[in-house]
Amino acid sequence: MTQQWTEEGTSKFVSIREGDADLNIHYNDTESGEEVVVMLHGSGPGASGWANFNRNIQPLTEAGYRVILMDSPGWSKSDTIVNDGSRSHLNARVLKGLVDALDLNRIHIIGNSMGGHSAVAFALEYPEHVDKLILMGGGTGGGSLFTPMPAEGIKRIGKLYRDPTMENLKEMMDIFVFDTSNLTEELFQARLDNILARRDHLENFVKSSQANPKQFPDVGHRLGEIANETLIVWGRDDRFVPMDTGIRLVNGLQRAELHIFNRCGHWVQWEYADKFNRMVLDFLKHGI
């Protein structure tokens, strides 16, 4: 019988040293499997590894992979933090702490939005621990050639962080995915409950953005250092991180391919979960 994973059944914590502090970091771990896939979530209020990737865990574990979802500091059940440096590199350092604590060797990384930035920062700083990369809607900072910055979605995220109401959540989610008909009242309420459960996360994200507006610095000039095989996935209708960022990635990385989903927003792994899961499994097994 196939193991059915739950958030509660896979929930774990680890203490990781960051600067002068010990951070209690939450992660989900399916524990068995020779190769390890780590999934890194985005930066929206109320986000978590489980919320971002709950449609993608089962196919990977059934194919024999161990899946780990790390909640970055400042999200979900992990400790909160005010960050005045690079959020991408902070998350990369915390992931290195998790890799060391679990005695992992090389990991595949799937990163969505902020998680894509974190995955690239990790690959630059700790290449000895990286196998394959999958980047979705994020990976390097900087402006867009075609879209006024900050993008429309980023403005709506900022509004929701400052004023976490159902109205502002629905306003953000209205452009988060292409087809909003699958967004239920139950999903909205669950997300708002997650947001309101940790007002310290919201307040500290706003303080962090005020201390350093460039939380996700442009590392485009260093992309050529990354030799790992990389699958880049984007939604054509992404209104949070414009699609031409994906083109910059495929141009800068040594060994990368880019797949663009038509009629898709910022959440490819959720909007087109079945196709995304098939692509990831094929890429992990066969490469580019």
PDB file of C-alpha atoms in Angstrom:
ATOM      1  CA  MET A   1       0.000   0.000   0.000  1.00  0.00           C
ATOM      2  CA  THR A   2       1.338   3.444  -0.942  1.00  0.00           C
ATOM      3  CA  GLN A   3       2.410   5.630   1.967  1.00  0.00           C
ATOM      4  CA  GLN A   4       0.113   8.669   2.234  1.00  0.00           C
ATOM      5  CA  TRP A   5       1.995  11.645   3.621  1.00  0.00           C
ATOM      6  CA  THR A   6       0.530  14.272   5.929  1.00  0.00           C
ATOM      7  CA  GLU A   7       1.920  17.552   7.168  1.00  0.00           C
ATOM      8  CA  GLU A   8       1.616  16.425  10.787  1.00  0.00           C
ATOM      9  CA  GLY A   9       3.181  13.028  10.124  1.00  0.00           C
ATOM     10  CA  THR A  10       6.288  14.485   8.496  1.00  0.00           C
ATOM     11  CA  SER A  11       6.685  17.607  10.670  1.00  0.00           C
ATOM     12  CA  LYS A  12      10.103  18.076  12.341  1.00  0.00           C
ATOM     13  CA  PHE A  13      12.290  20.803  13.839  1.00  0.00           C
ATOM     14  CA  VAL A  14      16.015  21.431  13.957  1.00  0.00           C
ATOM     15  CA  SER A  15      18.095  24.131  15.668  1.00  0.00           C
ATOM     16  CA  ILE A  16      20.447  25.937  13.288  1.00  0.00           C
ATOM     17  CA  ARG A  17      23.051  28.533  14.219  1.00  0.00           C
ATOM     18  CA  GLU A  18      22.702  31.795  12.249  1.00  0.00           C
ATOM     19  CA  GLY A  19      25.096  34.538  13.304  1.00  0.00           C
ATOM     20  CA  ASP A  20      24.749  34.953  17.073  1.00  0.00           C
ATOM     21  CA  ALA A  21      21.355  33.242  17.266  1.00  0.00           C
ATOM     22  CA  ASP A  22      19.989  29.720  17.223  1.00  0.00           C
ATOM     23  CA  LEU A  23      16.990  29.461  14.898  1.00  0.00           C
ATOM     24  CA  ASN A  24      14.362  26.768  15.375  1.00  0.00           C
ATOM     25  CA  ILE A  25      13.666  25.708  11.790  1.00  0.00           C
ATOM     26  CA  HIS A  26      10.649  23.636  10.751  1.00  0.00           C
ATOM     27  CA  TYR A  27      10.794  21.102   7.948  1.00  0.00           C
ATOM     28  CA  ASN A  28       8.833  18.137   6.620  1.00  0.00           C
ATOM     29  CA  ASP A  29      10.769  14.960   5.846  1.00  0.00           C
ATOM     30  CA  THR A  30       9.591  11.702   4.273  1.00  0.00           C
ATOM     31  CA  GLU A  31      12.921  10.237   5.469  1.00  0.00           C
ATOM     32  CA  SER A  32      13.338   7.244   3.140  1.00  0.00           C
ATOM     33  CA  GLY A  33      14.925   7.293  -0.329  1.00  0.00           C
ATOM     34  CA  GLU A  34      18.502   7.228  -1.594  1.00  0.00           C
ATOM     35  CA  GLU A  35      18.346  10.533  -3.516  1.00  0.00           C
ATOM     36  CA  VAL A  36      17.058  13.637  -1.722  1.00  0.00           C
ATOM     37  CA  VAL A  37      14.856  16.376  -3.209  1.00  0.00           C
ATOM     38  CA  VAL A  38      14.606  19.578  -1.147  1.00  0.00           C
ATOM     39  CA  MET A  39      11.711  21.938  -1.950  1.00  0.00           C
ATOM     40  CA  LEU A  40      11.949  25.658  -1.104  1.00  0.00           C
ATOM     41  CA  HIS A  41       8.794  27.781  -0.959  1.00  0.00           C
ATOM     42  CA  GLY A  42       8.082  31.358  -2.068  1.00  0.00           C
ATOM     43  CA  SER A  43       7.839  34.574  -0.050  1.00  0.00           C
ATOM     44  CA  GLY A  44       4.092  35.212   0.079  1.00  0.00           C
ATOM     45  CA  PRO A  45       2.524  35.755   3.514  1.00  0.00           C
ATOM     46  CA  GLY A  46       1.279  32.463   4.945  1.00  0.00           C
ATOM     47  CA  ALA A  47       3.478  30.385   2.642  1.00  0.00           C
ATOM     48  CA  SER A  48       5.059  27.122   3.785  1.00  0.00           C
ATOM     49  CA  GLY A  49       6.761  24.189   2.165  1.00  0.00           C
ATOM     50  CA  TRP A  50       3.656  22.068   2.572  1.00  0.00           C
ATOM     51  CA  ALA A  51       1.287  24.756   1.222  1.00  0.00           C
ATOM     52  CA  ASN A  52       3.484  25.319  -1.840  1.00  0.00           C
ATOM     53  CA  PHE A  53       4.252  21.711  -2.742  1.00  0.00           C
ATOM     54  CA  ASN A  54       1.479  19.463  -1.377  1.00  0.00           C
ATOM     55  CA  ARG A  55       0.586  18.404  -4.951  1.00  0.00           C
ATOM     56  CA  ASN A  56       4.162  17.356  -5.729  1.00  0.00           C
ATOM     57  CA  ILE A  57       5.310  15.202  -2.799  1.00  0.00           C
ATOM     58  CA  GLN A  58       3.554  11.905  -3.486  1.00  0.00           C
ATOM     59  CA  PRO A  59       4.772  11.324  -7.083  1.00  0.00           C
ATOM     60  CA  LEU A  60       8.385  11.853  -6.048  1.00  0.00           C
ATOM     61  CA  THR A  61       8.254   9.543  -3.043  1.00  0.00           C
ATOM     62  CA  GLU A  62       6.493   6.866  -5.119  1.00  0.00           C
ATOM     63  CA  ALA A  63       9.428   7.114  -7.551  1.00  0.00           C
ATOM     64  CA  GLY A  64      11.832   6.446  -4.677  1.00  0.00           C
ATOM     65  CA  TYR A  65      12.984   9.959  -3.736  1.00  0.00           C
ATOM     66  CA  ARG A  66      13.228  11.309  -0.194  1.00  0.00           C
ATOM     67  CA  VAL A  67      11.427  14.662  -0.048  1.00  0.00           C
ATOM     68  CA  ILE A  68      12.304  17.443   2.388  1.00  0.00           C
ATOM     69  CA  LEU A  69      10.318  20.702   2.612  1.00  0.00           C
ATOM     70  CA  MET A  70      12.148  23.466   4.485  1.00  0.00           C
ATOM     71  CA  ASP A  71      10.242  26.410   5.938  1.00  0.00           C
ATOM     72  CA  SER A  72      12.584  29.385   5.640  1.00  0.00           C
ATOM     73  CA  PRO A  73      13.205  31.591   8.706  1.00  0.00           C
ATOM     74  CA  GLY A  74      10.314  34.030   8.931  1.00  0.00           C
ATOM     75  CA  TRP A  75       7.691  31.639   7.530  1.00  0.00           C
ATOM     76  CA  SER A  76       5.266  29.069   8.910  1.00  0.00           C
ATOM     77  CA  LYS A  77       6.471  27.244  12.053  1.00  0.00           C
ATOM     78  CA  SER A  78      10.108  28.368  11.743  1.00  0.00           C
ATOM     79  CA  ASP A  79      11.457  31.121  13.984  1.00  0.00           C
ATOM     80  CA  THR A  80      10.932  34.688  12.868  1.00  0.00           C
ATOM     81  CA  ILE A  81      13.765  37.044  11.942  1.00  0.00           C
ATOM     82  CA  VAL A  82      14.477  40.616  10.821  1.00  0.00           C
ATOM     83  CA  ASN A  83      16.871  40.373   7.897  1.00  0.00           C
ATOM     84  CA  ASP A  84      18.839  43.385   6.645  1.00  0.00           C
ATOM     85  CA  GLY A  85      21.063  41.465   4.218  1.00  0.00           C
ATOM     86  CA  SER A  86      20.375  39.118   1.330  1.00  0.00           C
ATOM     87  CA  ARG A  87      17.350  36.944   2.079  1.00  0.00           C
ATOM     88  CA  SER A  88      18.508  34.541  -0.649  1.00  0.00           C
ATOM     89  CA  HIS A  89      21.832  33.954   1.102  1.00  0.00           C
ATOM     90  CA  LEU A  90      20.230  33.782   4.555  1.00  0.00           C
ATOM     91  CA  ASN A  91      17.994  30.954   3.331  1.00  0.00           C
ATOM     92  CA  ALA A  92      21.006  29.286   1.685  1.00  0.00           C
ATOM     93  CA  ARG A  93      22.955  29.355   4.976  1.00  0.00           C
ATOM     94  CA  VAL A  94      20.006  27.877   6.855  1.00  0.00           C
ATOM     95  CA  LEU A  95      19.649  25.145   4.212  1.00  0.00           C
ATOM     96  CA  LYS A  96      23.370  24.370   4.632  1.00  0.00           C
ATOM     97  CA  GLY A  97      22.699  23.997   8.362  1.00  0.00           C
ATOM     98  CA  LEU A  98      19.864  21.569   7.613  1.00  0.00           C
ATOM     99  CA  VAL A  99      22.039  19.590   5.170  1.00  0.00           C
ATOM    100  CA  ASP A 100      24.741  19.279   7.833  1.00  0.00           C
ATOM    101  CA  ALA A 101      22.272  18.415  10.613  1.00  0.00           C
ATOM    102  CA  LEU A 102      20.728  15.601   8.550  1.00  0.00           C
ATOM    103  CA  ASP A 103      24.147  14.459   7.274  1.00  0.00           C
ATOM    104  CA  LEU A 104      23.066  14.805   3.649  1.00  0.00           C
ATOM    105  CA  ASN A 105      25.577  14.766   0.815  1.00  0.00           C
ATOM    106  CA  ARG A 106      24.238  16.018  -2.534  1.00  0.00           C
ATOM    107  CA  ILE A 107      20.658  17.198  -2.942  1.00  0.00           C
ATOM    108  CA  HIS A 108      18.359  18.085  -5.805  1.00  0.00           C
ATOM    109  CA  ILE A 109      16.629  21.421  -5.152  1.00  0.00           C
ATOM    110  CA  ILE A 110      13.218  22.608  -6.374  1.00  0.00           C
ATOM    111  CA  GLY A 111      12.718  26.320  -5.700  1.00  0.00           C
ATOM    112  CA  ASN A 112       9.618  28.421  -6.332  1.00  0.00           C
ATOM    113  CA  SER A 113       9.955  32.239  -6.519  1.00  0.00           C
ATOM    114  CA  MET A 114      11.999  33.155  -3.391  1.00  0.00           C
ATOM    115  CA  GLY A 115      12.883  29.470  -3.207  1.00  0.00           C
ATOM    116  CA  GLY A 116      14.424  29.763  -6.681  1.00  0.00           C
ATOM    117  CA  HIS A 117      16.587  32.657  -5.491  1.00  0.00           C
ATOM    118  CA  SER A 118      17.581  30.623  -2.437  1.00  0.00           C
ATOM    119  CA  ALA A 119      18.422  27.575  -4.584  1.00  0.00           C
ATOM    120  CA  VAL A 120      20.721  29.632  -6.831  1.00  0.00           C
ATOM    121  CA  ALA A 121      22.423  31.238  -3.809  1.00  0.00           C
ATOM    122  CA  PHE A 122      22.942  27.761  -2.303  1.00  0.00           C
ATOM    123  CA  ALA A 123      24.407  26.443  -5.577  1.00  0.00           C
ATOM    124  CA  LEU A 124      26.835  29.382  -5.712  1.00  0.00           C
ATOM    125  CA  GLU A 125      27.983  29.082  -2.091  1.00  0.00           C
ATOM    126  CA  TYR A 126      27.871  25.308  -1.552  1.00  0.00           C
ATOM    127  CA  PRO A 127      28.254  23.646  -5.005  1.00  0.00           C
ATOM    128  CA  GLU A 128      29.631  20.461  -3.446  1.00  0.00           C
ATOM    129  CA  HIS A 129      26.155  19.703  -2.060  1.00  0.00           C
ATOM    130  CA  VAL A 130      24.106  20.305  -5.233  1.00  0.00           C
ATOM    131  CA  ASP A 131      23.025  17.827  -7.890  1.00  0.00           C
ATOM    132  CA  LYS A 132      20.171  19.050 -10.143  1.00  0.00           C
ATOM    133  CA  LEU A 133      18.210  22.323  -9.890  1.00  0.00           C
ATOM    134  CA  ILE A 134      14.591  23.065 -10.791  1.00  0.00           C
ATOM    135  CA  LEU A 135      13.743  26.787 -10.756  1.00  0.00           C
ATOM    136  CA  MET A 136      10.182  28.115 -11.075  1.00  0.00           C
ATOM    137  CA  GLY A 137       9.261  31.786 -11.187  1.00  0.00           C
ATOM    138  CA  GLY A 138      12.532  32.886  -9.588  1.00  0.00           C
ATOM    139  CA  GLY A 139      16.275  32.365  -9.498  1.00  0.00           C
ATOM    140  CA  THR A 140      17.975  35.688  -9.999  1.00  0.00           C
ATOM    141  CA  GLY A 141      16.956  39.209  -9.085  1.00  0.00           C
ATOM    142  CA  GLY A 142      17.104  42.352 -11.176  1.00  0.00           C
ATOM    143  CA  GLY A 143      14.688  44.150 -13.424  1.00  0.00           C
ATOM    144  CA  SER A 144      12.619  43.078 -16.395  1.00  0.00           C
ATOM    145  CA  LEU A 145      13.098  44.362 -19.931  1.00  0.00           C
ATOM    146  CA  PHE A 146       9.365  44.379 -20.568  1.00  0.00           C
ATOM    147  CA  THR A 147       7.535  44.805 -17.236  1.00  0.00           C
ATOM    148  CA  PRO A 148       7.571  47.873 -14.955  1.00  0.00           C
ATOM    149  CA  MET A 149       9.193  46.988 -11.636  1.00  0.00           C
ATOM    150  CA  PRO A 150       8.210  46.148  -8.995  1.00  0.00           C
ATOM    151  CA  ALA A 151       5.767  43.876 -10.753  1.00  0.00           C
ATOM    152  CA  GLU A 152       2.045  44.113 -10.062  1.00  0.00           C
ATOM    153  CA  GLY A 153       2.044  40.945  -7.943  1.00  0.00           C
ATOM    154  CA  ILE A 154       4.941  42.096  -5.761  1.00  0.00           C
ATOM    155  CA  LYS A 155       3.020  45.294  -4.977  1.00  0.00           C
ATOM    156  CA  ARG A 156      -0.015  43.237  -3.936  1.00  0.00           C
ATOM    157  CA  ILE A 157       2.163  40.994  -1.711  1.00  0.00           C
ATOM    158  CA  GLY A 158       3.500  44.115   0.019  1.00  0.00           C
ATOM    159  CA  LYS A 159      -0.049  45.413   0.551  1.00  0.00           C
ATOM    160  CA  LEU A 160      -1.110  42.074   2.076  1.00  0.00           C
ATOM    161  CA  TYR A 161       1.907  42.026   4.416  1.00  0.00           C
ATOM    162  CA  ARG A 162       1.042  45.521   5.667  1.00  0.00           C
ATOM    163  CA  ASP A 163      -2.728  44.913   5.894  1.00  0.00           C
ATOM    164  CA  PRO A 164      -3.540  41.162   6.155  1.00  0.00           C
ATOM    165  CA  THR A 165      -7.249  41.085   5.311  1.00  0.00           C
ATOM    166  CA  MET A 166      -9.343  38.647   3.294  1.00  0.00           C
ATOM    167  CA  GLU A 167      -9.968  41.410   0.744  1.00  0.00           C
ATOM    168  CA  ASN A 168      -6.236  41.950   0.184  1.00  0.00           C
ATOM    169  CA  LEU A 169      -5.557  38.201   0.118  1.00  0.00           C
ATOM    170  CA  LYS A 170      -8.156  37.695  -2.623  1.00  0.00           C
ATOM    171  CA  GLU A 171      -6.767  40.693  -4.505  1.00  0.00           C
ATOM    172  CA  MET A 172      -3.316  39.081  -4.494  1.00  0.00           C
ATOM    173  CA  MET A 173      -4.547  35.577  -5.353  1.00  0.00           C
ATOM    174  CA  ASP A 174      -6.665  36.984  -8.222  1.00  0.00           C
ATOM    175  CA  ILE A 175      -3.467  37.410 -10.247  1.00  0.00           C
ATOM    176  CA  PHE A 176      -1.417  34.657  -8.569  1.00  0.00           C
ATOM    177  CA  VAL A 177      -2.775  31.934 -10.844  1.00  0.00           C
ATOM    178  CA  PHE A 178      -4.170  32.160 -14.381  1.00  0.00           C
ATOM    179  CA  ASP A 179      -7.414  30.259 -13.741  1.00  0.00           C
ATOM    180  CA  THR A 180      -8.904  31.461 -10.459  1.00  0.00           C
ATOM    181  CA  SER A 181     -11.909  29.104 -10.660  1.00  0.00           C
ATOM    182  CA  ASN A 182      -9.969  26.515  -8.620  1.00  0.00           C
ATOM    183  CA  LEU A 183      -9.433  28.925  -5.715  1.00  0.00           C
ATOM    184  CA  THR A 184     -12.035  27.959  -3.124  1.00  0.00           C
ATOM    185  CA  GLU A 185     -13.288  29.823  -0.064  1.00  0.00           C
ATOM    186  CA  GLU A 186     -11.792  26.990   2.001  1.00  0.00           C
ATOM    187  CA  LEU A 187      -8.371  27.621   0.443  1.00  0.00           C
ATOM    188  CA  PHE A 188      -8.661  31.388   1.064  1.00  0.00           C
ATOM    189  CA  GLN A 189      -9.640  30.880   4.706  1.00  0.00           C
ATOM    190  CA  ALA A 190      -6.854  28.342   5.328  1.00  0.00           C
ATOM    191  CA  ARG A 191      -4.305  30.736   3.844  1.00  0.00           C
ATOM    192  CA  LEU A 192      -5.623  33.689   5.869  1.00  0.00           C
ATOM    193  CA  ASP A 193      -5.544  31.572   9.047  1.00  0.00           C
ATOM    194  CA  ASN A 194      -1.879  30.769   8.328  1.00  0.00           C
ATOM    195  CA  ILE A 195      -1.149  34.454   7.764  1.00  0.00           C
ATOM    196  CA  LEU A 196      -2.824  35.658  10.951  1.00  0.00           C
ATOM    197  CA  ALA A 197      -1.287  32.875  13.068  1.00  0.00           C
ATOM    198  CA  ARG A 198       2.136  34.537  12.840  1.00  0.00           C
ATOM    199  CA  ARG A 199       1.785  38.321  12.844  1.00  0.00           C
ATOM    200  CA  ASP A 200       5.424  38.478  13.989  1.00  0.00           C
ATOM    201  CA  HIS A 201       6.429  37.050  10.598  1.00  0.00           C
ATOM    202  CA  LEU A 202       4.425  39.765   8.821  1.00  0.00           C
ATOM    203  CA  GLU A 203       5.824  42.591  10.944  1.00  0.00           C
ATOM    204  CA  ASN A 204       9.405  41.368  10.571  1.00  0.00           C
ATOM    205  CA  PHE A 205       9.097  40.962   6.797  1.00  0.00           C
ATOM    206  CA  VAL A 206       7.993  44.601   6.553  1.00  0.00           C
ATOM    207  CA  LYS A 207      10.869  45.682   8.843  1.00  0.00           C
ATOM    208  CA  SER A 208      13.307  43.644   6.737  1.00  0.00           C
ATOM    209  CA  SER A 209      12.088  45.245   3.503  1.00  0.00           C
ATOM    210  CA  GLN A 210      12.450  48.696   5.064  1.00  0.00           C
ATOM    211  CA  ALA A 211      15.992  47.886   6.277  1.00  0.00           C
ATOM    212  CA  ASN A 212      16.996  46.492   2.877  1.00  0.00           C
ATOM    213  CA  PRO A 213      14.593  46.778  -0.074  1.00  0.00           C
ATOM    214  CA  LYS A 214      16.831  44.474  -2.127  1.00  0.00           C
ATOM    215  CA  GLN A 215      16.177  41.273  -0.157  1.00  0.00           C
ATOM    216  CA  PHE A 216      16.786  39.237  -3.325  1.00  0.00           C
ATOM    217  CA  PRO A 217      19.884  40.700  -5.015  1.00  0.00           C
ATOM    218  CA  ASP A 218      20.629  40.193  -8.692  1.00  0.00           C
ATOM    219  CA  VAL A 219      23.224  37.417  -9.026  1.00  0.00           C
ATOM    220  CA  GLY A 220      22.971  37.340 -12.805  1.00  0.00           C
ATOM    221  CA  HIS A 221      26.678  38.140 -13.165  1.00  0.00           C
ATOM    222  CA  ARG A 222      27.528  34.882 -11.323  1.00  0.00           C
ATOM    223  CA  LEU A 223      25.138  32.476 -13.069  1.00  0.00           C
ATOM    224  CA  GLY A 224      27.948  31.177 -15.296  1.00  0.00           C
ATOM    225  CA  GLU A 225      29.613  29.664 -12.229  1.00  0.00           C
ATOM    226  CA  ILE A 226      26.786  27.120 -11.886  1.00  0.00           C
ATOM    227  CA  ALA A 227      27.475  23.955 -13.882  1.00  0.00           C
ATOM    228  CA  ASN A 228      24.594  21.882 -12.494  1.00  0.00           C
ATOM    229  CA  GLU A 229      21.929  20.653 -14.884  1.00  0.00           C
ATOM    230  CA  THR A 230      18.968  22.984 -14.416  1.00  0.00           C
ATOM    231  CA  LEU A 231      15.328  22.791 -15.478  1.00  0.00           C
ATOM    232  CA  ILE A 232      13.730  26.240 -15.564  1.00  0.00           C
ATOM    233  CA  VAL A 233       9.907  26.353 -15.517  1.00  0.00           C
ATOM    234  CA  TRP A 234       7.773  29.471 -15.919  1.00  0.00           C
ATOM    235  CA  GLY A 235       4.178  30.539 -16.402  1.00  0.00           C
ATOM    236  CA  ARG A 236       3.702  32.764 -19.459  1.00  0.00           C
ATOM    237  CA  ASP A 237       1.212  34.843 -17.478  1.00  0.00           C
ATOM    238  CA  ASP A 238       3.348  35.238 -14.337  1.00  0.00           C
ATOM    239  CA  ARG A 239       2.541  38.723 -12.932  1.00  0.00           C
ATOM    240  CA  PHE A 240       4.922  38.419  -9.964  1.00  0.00           C
ATOM    241  CA  VAL A 241       8.257  37.535 -11.587  1.00  0.00           C
ATOM    242  CA  PRO A 242       8.146  38.276 -15.345  1.00  0.00           C
ATOM    243  CA  MET A 243       8.911  35.496 -17.787  1.00  0.00           C
ATOM    244  CA  ASP A 244      11.994  37.199 -19.221  1.00  0.00           C
ATOM    245  CA  THR A 245      13.760  36.460 -15.916  1.00  0.00           C
ATOM    246  CA  GLY A 246      13.624  32.813 -17.003  1.00  0.00           C
ATOM    247  CA  ILE A 247      15.255  33.778 -20.304  1.00  0.00           C
ATOM    248  CA  ARG A 248      18.051  35.511 -18.369  1.00  0.00           C
ATOM    249  CA  LEU A 249      18.539  32.309 -16.378  1.00  0.00           C
ATOM    250  CA  VAL A 250      18.715  30.011 -19.397  1.00  0.00           C
ATOM    251  CA  ASN A 251      21.142  32.433 -21.024  1.00  0.00           C
ATOM    252  CA  GLY A 252      23.422  32.666 -17.970  1.00  0.00           C
ATOM    253  CA  LEU A 253      23.492  29.102 -16.623  1.00  0.00           C
ATOM    254  CA  GLN A 254      25.888  26.615 -18.213  1.00  0.00           C
ATOM    255  CA  ARG A 255      23.499  23.661 -18.643  1.00  0.00           C
ATOM    256  CA  ALA A 256      19.852  24.718 -18.569  1.00  0.00           C
ATOM    257  CA  GLU A 257      16.569  24.289 -20.394  1.00  0.00           C
ATOM    258  CA  LEU A 258      13.467  26.492 -20.130  1.00  0.00           C
ATOM    259  CA  HIS A 259       9.866  25.282 -20.390  1.00  0.00           C
ATOM    260  CA  ILE A 260       7.074  27.877 -20.536  1.00  0.00           C
ATOM    261  CA  PHE A 261       3.496  26.943 -19.637  1.00  0.00           C
ATOM    262  CA  ASN A 262       0.764  28.753 -21.554  1.00  0.00           C
ATOM    263  CA  ARG A 263      -2.225  30.076 -19.526  1.00  0.00           C
ATOM    264  CA  CYS A 264      -0.258  29.784 -16.269  1.00  0.00           C
ATOM    265  CA  GLY A 265       0.652  32.235 -13.509  1.00  0.00           C
ATOM    266  CA  HIS A 266       3.231  32.185 -10.703  1.00  0.00           C
ATOM    267  CA  TRP A 267       2.389  28.748  -9.275  1.00  0.00           C
ATOM    268  CA  VAL A 268       3.274  26.232 -12.009  1.00  0.00           C
ATOM    269  CA  GLN A 269       3.698  23.323  -9.601  1.00  0.00           C
ATOM    270  CA  TRP A 270       0.117  23.827  -8.377  1.00  0.00           C
ATOM    271  CA  GLU A 271      -1.672  24.933 -11.551  1.00  0.00           C
ATOM    272  CA  TYR A 272      -0.190  22.167 -13.726  1.00  0.00           C
ATOM    273  CA  ALA A 273       0.819  19.693 -11.024  1.00  0.00           C
ATOM    274  CA  ASP A 274       0.534  16.480 -13.079  1.00  0.00           C
ATOM    275  CA  LYS A 275       2.573  17.798 -16.013  1.00  0.00           C
ATOM    276  CA  PHE A 276       5.056  19.454 -13.688  1.00  0.00           C
ATOM    277  CA  ASN A 277       5.542  16.233 -11.702  1.00  0.00           C
ATOM    278  CA  ARG A 278       6.137  14.217 -14.895  1.00  0.00           C
ATOM    279  CA  MET A 279       8.677  16.771 -16.113  1.00  0.00           C
ATOM    280  CA  VAL A 280      10.530  16.783 -12.793  1.00  0.00           C
ATOM    281  CA  LEU A 281      10.737  12.986 -12.619  1.00  0.00           C
ATOM    282  CA  ASP A 282      11.982  12.746 -16.205  1.00  0.00           C
ATOM    283  CA  PHE A 283      14.558  15.484 -15.555  1.00  0.00           C
ATOM    284  CA  LEU A 284      15.795  13.915 -12.324  1.00  0.00           C
ATOM    285  CA  LYS A 285      16.210  10.531 -14.019  1.00  0.00           C
ATOM    286  CA  HIS A 286      17.520  11.559 -17.432  1.00  0.00           C
ATOM    287  CA  GLY A 287      18.781  15.161 -17.084  1.00  0.00           C
ATOM    288  CA  ILE A 288      18.503  17.725 -19.862  1.00  0.00           C
TER     289      ILE A 288
END
